[in-house]
PDB file of C-alpha atoms in Angstrom:
ATOM      1  CA  MET A  27      14.434   4.723  11.529  1.00 93.00           C
ATOM      2  CA  ASN A  28      14.646   1.460   9.587  1.00 97.00           C
ATOM      3  CA  VAL A  29      12.009  -1.118   8.671  1.00 98.00           C
ATOM      4  CA  ALA A  30      12.731  -3.285  11.711  1.00 97.00           C
ATOM      5  CA  GLU A  31      11.963  -0.361  14.012  1.00 96.00           C
ATOM      6  CA  LEU A  32       8.651   0.154  12.234  1.00 96.00           C
ATOM      7  CA  SER A  33       7.712  -3.533  12.281  1.00 97.00           C
ATOM      8  CA  VAL A  34       5.480  -5.323  14.777  1.00 96.00           C
ATOM      9  CA  PRO A  35       7.300  -8.205  16.511  1.00 95.00           C
ATOM     10  CA  GLY A  36       5.612 -11.554  16.087  1.00 94.00           C
ATOM     11  CA  ARG A  37       3.034 -10.604  13.482  1.00 97.00           C
ATOM     12  CA  CYS A  38       2.214  -8.851  10.246  1.00 98.00           C
ATOM     13  CA  LEU A  39       1.790  -5.067  10.433  1.00 98.00           C
ATOM     14  CA  VAL A  40      -1.682  -3.666   9.656  1.00 98.00           C
ATOM     15  CA  MET A  41      -1.683  -0.432   7.656  1.00 98.00           C
ATOM     16  CA  GLY A  42      -5.044   1.334   7.616  1.00 97.00           C
ATOM     17  CA  ILE A  43      -5.945   3.423   4.578  1.00 96.00           C
ATOM     18  CA  VAL A  44      -7.103   7.036   4.757  1.00 95.00           C
ATOM     19  CA  ASN A  45      -7.883   8.440   1.318  1.00 91.00           C
ATOM     20  CA  VAL A  46      -8.006  12.231   1.521  1.00 91.00           C
ATOM     21  CA  THR A  47      -9.300  12.292  -2.042  1.00 82.00           C
ATOM     22  CA  ALA A  48     -12.376  13.158  -4.054  1.00 69.00           C
ATOM     23  CA  ASP A  49     -12.319  10.152  -6.380  1.00 53.00           C
ATOM     24  CA  SER A  50     -10.737   7.038  -4.851  1.00 51.00           C
ATOM     25  CA  PHE A  51     -12.567   3.911  -6.015  1.00 53.00           C
ATOM     26  CA  SER A  52     -13.592   2.794  -2.531  1.00 59.00           C
ATOM     27  CA  ASP A  53     -14.241   5.875  -0.412  1.00 52.00           C
ATOM     28  CA  GLY A  54     -13.488   8.945  -2.507  1.00 51.00           C
ATOM     29  CA  GLY A  55     -14.847  12.117  -0.930  1.00 59.00           C
ATOM     30  CA  ARG A  56     -15.716  10.623   2.459  1.00 71.00           C
ATOM     31  CA  TYR A  57     -12.552  11.918   4.141  1.00 66.00           C
ATOM     32  CA  LEU A  58     -11.614  14.885   1.974  1.00 70.00           C
ATOM     33  CA  ASP A  59     -12.118  17.174   4.974  1.00 85.00           C
ATOM     34  CA  ALA A  60      -9.012  17.065   7.198  1.00 89.00           C
ATOM     35  CA  ASP A  61     -10.960  16.778  10.449  1.00 92.00           C
ATOM     36  CA  ARG A  62     -12.943  13.827   9.140  1.00 92.00           C
ATOM     37  CA  ALA A  63      -9.776  12.196   7.836  1.00 93.00           C
ATOM     38  CA  ILE A  64      -8.058  12.598  11.218  1.00 96.00           C
ATOM     39  CA  ALA A  65     -11.091  11.210  13.044  1.00 95.00           C
ATOM     40  CA  HIS A  66     -11.186   8.233  10.675  1.00 95.00           C
ATOM     41  CA  ALA A  67      -7.485   7.600  11.232  1.00 96.00           C
ATOM     42  CA  ARG A  68      -8.005   7.596  14.992  1.00 97.00           C
ATOM     43  CA  GLN A  69     -10.820   5.115  14.535  1.00 97.00           C
ATOM     44  CA  LEU A  70      -8.588   2.829  12.444  1.00 97.00           C
ATOM     45  CA  VAL A  71      -5.956   2.867  15.181  1.00 98.00           C
ATOM     46  CA  ALA A  72      -8.579   2.095  17.818  1.00 98.00           C
ATOM     47  CA  GLU A  73      -9.683  -0.830  15.659  1.00 98.00           C
ATOM     48  CA  GLY A  74      -6.153  -2.225  15.531  1.00 98.00           C
ATOM     49  CA  ALA A  75      -4.189  -0.455  12.806  1.00 98.00           C
ATOM     50  CA  ASP A  76      -0.465  -0.141  13.518  1.00 98.00           C
ATOM     51  CA  MET A  77       0.052   2.625  10.964  1.00 98.00           C
ATOM     52  CA  VAL A  78      -2.123   4.909   8.863  1.00 98.00           C
ATOM     53  CA  ASP A  79      -1.406   5.348   5.150  1.00 97.00           C
ATOM     54  CA  VAL A  80      -2.460   8.861   4.087  1.00 97.00           C
ATOM     55  CA  GLY A  81      -2.970   9.543   0.389  1.00 93.00           C
ATOM     56  CA  GLY A  82      -4.153  12.686  -1.360  1.00 92.00           C
ATOM     57  CA  GLU A  83      -4.233  11.521  -4.972  1.00 90.00           C
ATOM     58  CA  SER A  84      -6.314   8.685  -6.389  1.00 81.00           C
ATOM     59  CA  THR A  85      -4.526   6.077  -8.503  1.00 73.00           C
ATOM     60  CA  ARG A  86      -7.650   4.215  -9.604  1.00 65.00           C
ATOM     61  CA  PRO A  87      -7.886   3.364 -13.337  1.00 64.00           C
ATOM     62  CA  GLY A  88      -9.025   6.457 -15.202  1.00 63.00           C
ATOM     63  CA  ALA A  89      -7.942   8.886 -12.470  1.00 64.00           C
ATOM     64  CA  VAL A  90      -6.665  12.339 -13.465  1.00 72.00           C
ATOM     65  CA  ARG A  91      -3.642  13.738 -11.633  1.00 77.00           C
ATOM     66  CA  ILE A  92      -4.044  16.662  -9.262  1.00 80.00           C
ATOM     67  CA  ASP A  93      -1.432  19.367  -8.723  1.00 88.00           C
ATOM     68  CA  ALA A  94       1.205  19.143  -5.991  1.00 89.00           C
ATOM     69  CA  ARG A  95      -0.186  22.047  -3.984  1.00 92.00           C
ATOM     70  CA  THR A  96      -3.601  20.391  -3.738  1.00 92.00           C
ATOM     71  CA  GLU A  97      -2.030  17.094  -2.738  1.00 94.00           C
ATOM     72  CA  GLU A  98       0.018  18.758   0.020  1.00 95.00           C
ATOM     73  CA  HIS A  99      -3.023  20.677   1.255  1.00 93.00           C
ATOM     74  CA  ARG A 100      -4.870  17.391   1.624  1.00 94.00           C
ATOM     75  CA  VAL A 101      -2.292  15.213   3.348  1.00 96.00           C
ATOM     76  CA  LEU A 102      -0.015  17.445   5.433  1.00 96.00           C
ATOM     77  CA  PRO A 103      -2.553  18.553   8.079  1.00 96.00           C
ATOM     78  CA  VAL A 104      -3.589  14.937   8.594  1.00 96.00           C
ATOM     79  CA  ILE A 105      -0.026  13.660   8.925  1.00 98.00           C
ATOM     80  CA  ALA A 106       0.992  16.487  11.266  1.00 97.00           C
ATOM     81  CA  ALA A 107      -2.013  15.962  13.536  1.00 97.00           C
ATOM     82  CA  LEU A 108      -1.515  12.207  13.739  1.00 98.00           C
ATOM     83  CA  HIS A 109       2.216  12.608  14.368  1.00 98.00           C
ATOM     84  CA  ALA A 110       1.440  14.952  17.255  1.00 98.00           C
ATOM     85  CA  GLU A 111      -0.684  12.173  18.751  1.00 97.00           C
ATOM     86  CA  GLY A 112       2.068   9.580  18.333  1.00 97.00           C
ATOM     87  CA  ILE A 113       0.319   7.714  15.500  1.00 98.00           C
ATOM     88  CA  PRO A 114       2.754   6.340  12.874  1.00 98.00           C
ATOM     89  CA  THR A 115       1.866   7.318   9.317  1.00 98.00           C
ATOM     90  CA  SER A 116       2.983   6.662   5.785  1.00 98.00           C
ATOM     91  CA  VAL A 117       2.389   9.050   2.906  1.00 98.00           C
ATOM     92  CA  ASP A 118       1.052   7.566  -0.318  1.00 96.00           C
ATOM     93  CA  THR A 119       2.572   9.866  -2.940  1.00 96.00           C
ATOM     94  CA  MET A 120       4.548   9.831  -6.172  1.00 95.00           C
ATOM     95  CA  ARG A 121       5.808  13.397  -5.788  1.00 96.00           C
ATOM     96  CA  ALA A 122       9.178  14.188  -4.213  1.00 97.00           C
ATOM     97  CA  ALA A 123       8.026  17.573  -2.930  1.00 97.00           C
ATOM     98  CA  VAL A 124       5.008  16.047  -1.190  1.00 97.00           C
ATOM     99  CA  ALA A 125       7.156  13.288   0.294  1.00 98.00           C
ATOM    100  CA  ALA A 126       9.698  15.791   1.600  1.00 98.00           C
ATOM    101  CA  ALA A 127       6.968  17.960   3.122  1.00 97.00           C
ATOM    102  CA  ALA A 128       5.410  14.886   4.715  1.00 98.00           C
ATOM    103  CA  VAL A 129       8.747  13.923   6.266  1.00 98.00           C
ATOM    104  CA  ALA A 130       8.994  17.430   7.720  1.00 98.00           C
ATOM    105  CA  ALA A 131       5.469  16.958   9.113  1.00 97.00           C
ATOM    106  CA  GLY A 132       6.533  13.777  10.902  1.00 98.00           C
ATOM    107  CA  VAL A 133       5.614  10.939   8.549  1.00 98.00           C
ATOM    108  CA  SER A 134       7.127   7.545   9.382  1.00 98.00           C
ATOM    109  CA  MET A 135       7.284   6.057   5.877  1.00 98.00           C
ATOM    110  CA  ILE A 136       7.180   7.085   2.215  1.00 98.00           C
ATOM    111  CA  ASN A 137       4.927   4.834   0.119  1.00 98.00           C
ATOM    112  CA  ASP A 138       5.470   5.448  -3.602  1.00 97.00           C
ATOM    113  CA  VAL A 139       3.278   3.349  -5.895  1.00 94.00           C
ATOM    114  CA  SER A 140       5.523   4.263  -8.827  1.00 94.00           C
ATOM    115  CA  GLY A 141       8.540   2.739  -7.123  1.00 96.00           C
ATOM    116  CA  GLY A 142      10.428   6.009  -7.396  1.00 96.00           C
ATOM    117  CA  LEU A 143       9.940   6.274 -11.158  1.00 95.00           C
ATOM    118  CA  ALA A 144       7.289   8.996 -11.471  1.00 93.00           C
ATOM    119  CA  ASP A 145       9.424  11.833 -10.087  1.00 95.00           C
ATOM    120  CA  PRO A 146      13.167  12.005 -10.830  1.00 96.00           C
ATOM    121  CA  SER A 147      13.797  13.698  -7.466  1.00 97.00           C
ATOM    122  CA  MET A 148      12.006  11.079  -5.363  1.00 98.00           C
ATOM    123  CA  LEU A 149      14.937   8.734  -4.742  1.00 98.00           C
ATOM    124  CA  GLN A 150      17.072  11.570  -3.419  1.00 98.00           C
ATOM    125  CA  VAL A 151      14.272  12.590  -1.057  1.00 98.00           C
ATOM    126  CA  MET A 152      14.040   8.961   0.068  1.00 98.00           C
ATOM    127  CA  ALA A 153      17.790   8.786   0.628  1.00 98.00           C
ATOM    128  CA  ASP A 154      17.738  11.969   2.713  1.00 97.00           C
ATOM    129  CA  ALA A 155      14.569  11.210   4.655  1.00 96.00           C
ATOM    130  CA  GLN A 156      15.862   8.801   7.319  1.00 93.00           C
ATOM    131  CA  VAL A 157      12.556   6.859   7.211  1.00 97.00           C
ATOM    132  CA  PRO A 158      11.572   3.550   5.577  1.00 98.00           C
ATOM    133  CA  VAL A 159      10.270   3.577   2.017  1.00 98.00           C
ATOM    134  CA  CYS A 160       7.943   1.283   0.107  1.00 98.00           C
ATOM    135  CA  LEU A 161       8.564   0.748  -3.594  1.00 98.00           C
ATOM    136  CA  MET A 162       5.650  -0.696  -5.546  1.00 97.00           C
ATOM    137  CA  HIS A 163       5.523  -2.362  -8.943  1.00 95.00           C
ATOM    138  CA  TRP A 164       3.413  -0.475 -11.481  1.00 90.00           C
ATOM    139  CA  LYS A 165       4.634  -1.024 -14.992  1.00 81.00           C
ATOM    140  CA  THR A 166       2.667   1.537 -16.980  1.00 70.00           C
ATOM    141  CA  LEU A 167       2.243   4.522 -14.608  1.00 65.00           C
ATOM    142  CA  GLN A 168      -0.649   5.539 -16.853  1.00 60.00           C
ATOM    143  CA  PHE A 169      -3.315   7.909 -15.586  1.00 52.00           C
ATOM    144  CA  GLY A 170      -6.507   8.509 -17.505  1.00 46.00           C
ATOM    145  CA  ASP A 171      -6.480   4.903 -18.794  1.00 47.00           C
ATOM    146  CA  ALA A 172      -9.687   3.085 -17.936  1.00 42.00           C
ATOM    147  CA  THR A 173      -8.134  -0.352 -18.489  1.00 46.00           C
ATOM    148  CA  GLY A 174      -4.641   0.207 -17.123  1.00 57.00           C
ATOM    149  CA  ARG A 175      -3.368  -3.182 -18.312  1.00 63.00           C
ATOM    150  CA  ALA A 176       0.279  -3.856 -19.109  1.00 65.00           C
ATOM    151  CA  ASP A 177       2.215  -6.506 -21.005  1.00 65.00           C
ATOM    152  CA  HIS A 178       4.245  -8.550 -18.535  1.00 67.00           C
ATOM    153  CA  GLY A 179       5.952 -10.690 -21.153  1.00 69.00           C
ATOM    154  CA  GLY A 180       3.886 -13.811 -20.543  1.00 78.00           C
ATOM    155  CA  ASP A 181       5.189 -14.374 -17.007  1.00 91.00           C
ATOM    156  CA  VAL A 182       3.921 -11.765 -14.585  1.00 95.00           C
ATOM    157  CA  VAL A 183       5.689 -13.314 -11.592  1.00 97.00           C
ATOM    158  CA  ALA A 184       9.095 -13.246 -13.235  1.00 96.00           C
ATOM    159  CA  ASP A 185       8.475  -9.737 -14.565  1.00 95.00           C
ATOM    160  CA  VAL A 186       7.453  -8.356 -11.164  1.00 97.00           C
ATOM    161  CA  HIS A 187      10.411 -10.059  -9.474  1.00 97.00           C
ATOM    162  CA  ALA A 188      12.830  -8.557 -11.975  1.00 96.00           C
ATOM    163  CA  ARG A 189      11.365  -5.080 -11.844  1.00 95.00           C
ATOM    164  CA  LEU A 190      11.182  -4.983  -8.053  1.00 97.00           C
ATOM    165  CA  ASP A 191      14.845  -5.980  -7.972  1.00 97.00           C
ATOM    166  CA  GLN A 192      15.577  -3.101 -10.338  1.00 97.00           C
ATOM    167  CA  LEU A 193      13.600  -0.627  -8.206  1.00 97.00           C
ATOM    168  CA  ALA A 194      15.453  -1.690  -5.075  1.00 98.00           C
ATOM    169  CA  ALA A 195      18.812  -1.457  -6.840  1.00 98.00           C
ATOM    170  CA  ARG A 196      18.019   2.058  -8.082  1.00 98.00           C
ATOM    171  CA  ALA A 197      17.064   3.152  -4.594  1.00 98.00           C
ATOM    172  CA  ILE A 198      20.224   1.687  -3.059  1.00 98.00           C
ATOM    173  CA  ASP A 199      22.369   3.326  -5.745  1.00 98.00           C
ATOM    174  CA  ALA A 200      20.700   6.635  -4.835  1.00 98.00           C
ATOM    175  CA  GLY A 201      21.677   6.215  -1.195  1.00 98.00           C
ATOM    176  CA  VAL A 202      18.664   4.530   0.386  1.00 98.00           C
ATOM    177  CA  PRO A 203      19.949   1.971   2.911  1.00 98.00           C
ATOM    178  CA  GLU A 204      18.794  -1.604   2.308  1.00 98.00           C
ATOM    179  CA  ASP A 205      17.288  -1.849   5.772  1.00 98.00           C
ATOM    180  CA  ARG A 206      14.847   0.953   4.957  1.00 98.00           C
ATOM    181  CA  ILE A 207      13.307  -0.692   1.883  1.00 98.00           C
ATOM    182  CA  VAL A 208       9.943  -2.491   1.654  1.00 98.00           C
ATOM    183  CA  LEU A 209       8.644  -3.876  -1.654  1.00 98.00           C
ATOM    184  CA  ASP A 210       5.049  -4.199  -2.883  1.00 98.00           C
ATOM    185  CA  PRO A 211       4.123  -6.432  -5.874  1.00 97.00           C
ATOM    186  CA  GLY A 212       1.400  -3.943  -6.846  1.00 95.00           C
ATOM    187  CA  LEU A 213      -1.732  -6.065  -6.952  1.00 95.00           C
ATOM    188  CA  GLY A 214      -4.338  -4.478  -9.193  1.00 90.00           C
ATOM    189  CA  PHE A 215      -1.987  -1.990 -10.811  1.00 90.00           C
ATOM    190  CA  ALA A 216      -1.929  -2.611 -14.587  1.00 87.00           C
ATOM    191  CA  LYS A 217      -2.564  -6.310 -13.914  1.00 91.00           C
ATOM    192  CA  SER A 218      -5.319  -8.655 -15.003  1.00 90.00           C
ATOM    193  CA  ARG A 219      -7.322 -10.786 -12.597  1.00 90.00           C
ATOM    194  CA  GLU A 220      -5.188 -13.763 -13.603  1.00 93.00           C
ATOM    195  CA  ASP A 221      -2.017 -11.754 -13.006  1.00 94.00           C
ATOM    196  CA  ASN A 222      -3.127 -10.870  -9.484  1.00 95.00           C
ATOM    197  CA  TRP A 223      -3.920 -14.451  -8.530  1.00 96.00           C
ATOM    198  CA  ALA A 224      -0.620 -15.615 -10.013  1.00 97.00           C
ATOM    199  CA  LEU A 225       1.233 -13.091  -7.863  1.00 97.00           C
ATOM    200  CA  LEU A 226      -0.614 -14.161  -4.723  1.00 98.00           C
ATOM    201  CA  ASN A 227       0.117 -17.792  -5.521  1.00 98.00           C
ATOM    202  CA  ALA A 228       3.796 -16.864  -5.830  1.00 98.00           C
ATOM    203  CA  LEU A 229       3.815 -14.710  -2.694  1.00 98.00           C
ATOM    204  CA  PRO A 230       6.231 -17.017  -0.819  1.00 98.00           C
ATOM    205  CA  SER A 231       8.871 -16.376  -3.480  1.00 98.00           C
ATOM    206  CA  PHE A 232       8.601 -12.631  -2.804  1.00 98.00           C
ATOM    207  CA  ILE A 233       8.554 -13.053   0.972  1.00 98.00           C
ATOM    208  CA  ASP A 234      11.669 -15.235   0.808  1.00 97.00           C
ATOM    209  CA  GLY A 235      13.521 -12.455  -0.996  1.00 96.00           C
ATOM    210  CA  ALA A 236      15.867  -9.846   0.390  1.00 95.00           C
ATOM    211  CA  PHE A 237      13.246  -7.254   1.378  1.00 98.00           C
ATOM    212  CA  PRO A 238      10.074  -7.156   3.488  1.00 98.00           C
ATOM    213  CA  ILE A 239       6.835  -7.383   1.476  1.00 98.00           C
ATOM    214  CA  LEU A 240       3.707  -5.240   1.768  1.00 98.00           C
ATOM    215  CA  VAL A 241       0.509  -6.770   0.344  1.00 98.00           C
ATOM    216  CA  GLY A 242      -2.168  -4.369  -0.891  1.00 96.00           C
ATOM    217  CA  ALA A 243      -5.147  -6.444  -2.017  1.00 95.00           C
ATOM    218  CA  SER A 244      -7.863  -4.542  -0.158  1.00 95.00           C
ATOM    219  CA  ARG A 245     -11.103  -4.117  -2.110  1.00 91.00           C
ATOM    220  CA  LYS A 246      -9.322  -4.622  -5.431  1.00 90.00           C
ATOM    221  CA  ARG A 247     -11.570  -5.483  -8.354  1.00 87.00           C
ATOM    222  CA  PHE A 248     -10.131  -8.950  -8.845  1.00 90.00           C
ATOM    223  CA  LEU A 249     -11.477  -9.948  -5.437  1.00 91.00           C
ATOM    224  CA  ALA A 250     -15.013  -9.249  -6.618  1.00 79.00           C
ATOM    225  CA  GLY A 251     -14.745 -12.355  -8.789  1.00 78.00           C
ATOM    226  CA  VAL A 252     -14.581 -14.504  -5.676  1.00 86.00           C
ATOM    227  CA  ARG A 253     -18.349 -14.156  -5.268  1.00 78.00           C
ATOM    228  CA  ARG A 254     -19.004 -15.844  -8.629  1.00 69.00           C
ATOM    229  CA  GLY A 255     -22.268 -14.111  -9.415  1.00 67.00           C
ATOM    230  CA  ARG A 256     -23.407 -13.435  -5.868  1.00 71.00           C
ATOM    231  CA  VAL A 257     -24.481  -9.883  -5.138  1.00 65.00           C
ATOM    232  CA  GLN A 258     -21.726  -7.307  -4.773  1.00 65.00           C
ATOM    233  CA  VAL A 259     -22.919  -3.724  -4.582  1.00 70.00           C
ATOM    234  CA  THR A 260     -19.924  -1.788  -3.280  1.00 80.00           C
ATOM    235  CA  PRO A 261     -16.140  -2.280  -3.030  1.00 81.00           C
ATOM    236  CA  ALA A 262     -16.636  -2.933   0.699  1.00 86.00           C
ATOM    237  CA  ASP A 263     -18.383  -6.174  -0.215  1.00 88.00           C
ATOM    238  CA  ALA A 264     -14.890  -7.493  -0.984  1.00 90.00           C
ATOM    239  CA  ASP A 265     -13.808  -7.096   2.654  1.00 93.00           C
ATOM    240  CA  PRO A 266     -14.331 -10.798   3.536  1.00 93.00           C
ATOM    241  CA  ALA A 267     -12.177 -11.832   0.577  1.00 94.00           C
ATOM    242  CA  THR A 268      -9.629  -9.207   1.588  1.00 96.00           C
ATOM    243  CA  ALA A 269      -9.516 -10.680   5.094  1.00 97.00           C
ATOM    244  CA  ALA A 270      -8.843 -14.116   3.618  1.00 97.00           C
ATOM    245  CA  VAL A 271      -5.926 -12.712   1.604  1.00 97.00           C
ATOM    246  CA  THR A 272      -4.700 -10.952   4.744  1.00 98.00           C
ATOM    247  CA  ALA A 273      -4.766 -14.156   6.794  1.00 98.00           C
ATOM    248  CA  ILE A 274      -2.875 -16.147   4.179  1.00 98.00           C
ATOM    249  CA  SER A 275      -0.362 -13.362   3.542  1.00 98.00           C
ATOM    250  CA  ALA A 276       0.282 -12.942   7.255  1.00 98.00           C
ATOM    251  CA  HIS A 277       0.678 -16.694   7.734  1.00 97.00           C
ATOM    252  CA  MET A 278       3.197 -16.784   4.891  1.00 97.00           C
ATOM    253  CA  GLY A 279       5.279 -14.059   6.511  1.00 97.00           C
ATOM    254  CA  ALA A 280       4.285 -10.825   4.776  1.00 98.00           C
ATOM    255  CA  TRP A 281       5.716  -7.768   6.523  1.00 98.00           C
ATOM    256  CA  GLY A 282       2.460  -5.850   6.277  1.00 98.00           C
ATOM    257  CA  VAL A 283      -0.978  -5.536   4.707  1.00 98.00           C
ATOM    258  CA  ARG A 284      -2.598  -2.308   3.521  1.00 98.00           C
ATOM    259  CA  VAL A 285      -6.353  -2.416   4.146  1.00 97.00           C
ATOM    260  CA  HIS A 286      -9.527  -0.344   4.312  1.00 95.00           C
ATOM    261  CA  ASN A 287     -11.424  -2.466   6.832  1.00 96.00           C
ATOM    262  CA  VAL A 288      -9.056  -2.735   9.782  1.00 97.00           C
ATOM    263  CA  PRO A 289     -11.032  -4.863  12.286  1.00 97.00           C
ATOM    264  CA  VAL A 290     -11.475  -7.890  10.013  1.00 97.00           C
ATOM    265  CA  SER A 291      -7.890  -7.774   8.760  1.00 97.00           C
ATOM    266  CA  ARG A 292      -6.462  -7.250  12.236  1.00 98.00           C
ATOM    267  CA  ASP A 293      -8.428 -10.309  13.359  1.00 97.00           C
ATOM    268  CA  ALA A 294      -7.007 -12.200  10.386  1.00 98.00           C
ATOM    269  CA  VAL A 295      -3.465 -11.128  11.253  1.00 98.00           C
ATOM    270  CA  ASP A 296      -3.886 -12.110  14.901  1.00 97.00           C
ATOM    271  CA  VAL A 297      -5.308 -15.509  13.954  1.00 97.00           C
ATOM    272  CA  ALA A 298      -2.358 -16.097  11.630  1.00 97.00           C
ATOM    273  CA  ALA A 299       0.102 -15.116  14.372  1.00 96.00           C
ATOM    274  CA  LEU A 300      -1.536 -17.430  16.915  1.00 95.00           C
ATOM    275  CA  TRP A 301      -1.748 -20.226  14.381  1.00 93.00           C
ATOM    276  CA  CYS A 302       1.930 -19.913  13.527  1.00 91.00           C
ATOM    277  CA  ALA A 303       2.980 -19.650  17.165  1.00 91.00           C
ATOM    278  CA  GLY A 304       0.978 -22.751  18.047  1.00 85.00           C
ATOM    279  CA  GLY A 305       2.376 -24.746  15.188  1.00 59.00           C
ATOM    280  CA  GLY A 306       5.934 -23.497  15.430  1.00 53.00           C
ATOM    281  CA  THR A 307       5.933 -22.335  11.783  1.00 47.00           C
ATOM    282  CA  ARG A 308       7.002 -19.056  10.254  1.00 46.00           C
ATOM    283  CA  GLY A 309       4.770 -16.074  10.931  1.00 42.00           C
TER     284      GLY A 309
END
């Protein structure tokens, strides 16, 4: 399978998030039980998700890594059950062993937020897997760091462009076909609020590149600043801002968006598709 076979013709793909974790910033612990995670995934699909991204390890700032066995125990039953129902899934993991086990369980995509850097065996697993892969930009790969900020040399856009090019080149050199690669600029990962907005402003330059782009802005802390002092109690309060980012990203031609709240982002994607079709512009 390549990226084109996983894509949705005529519009941006909607990837719904299922965190099978105890400590994710948005919904940690809510879907740690496999049955609840599977039920939530089904709900996301019913609400309009095209794919479900299943993750067993939190990557929030300050998170502590779990062991591989625990991560597999969390994600594999969910992936296997959804695959049996014909629901496409991606596995959000930085471990080669977990990725390989997920492929055996029927996963449709490997989503590595480290871009293949955290585990030296990951690129070989990706090359052997025969499924699309997403490589994300995360410069520090630091767990246990409450700030998680990185130095991007004064130009975050240029730095992310260069490093994503390097990640793609490494994957291709390892045997991953170009038509199986998706890139993610890594909003919120070791980036300041200003960095994130700069990357979104430069999104067309990423979309016009050689690889499809996944945008993962959902409920990120920088979106909380949109409210400018208005009440925000939970990460879910950023869902309207997330939907706005989704609509703009989809209109610009993003391959996919990774979101927690599927209905509002699916509406945003559909509006963007209709808007572009009516105006004859890219979408």
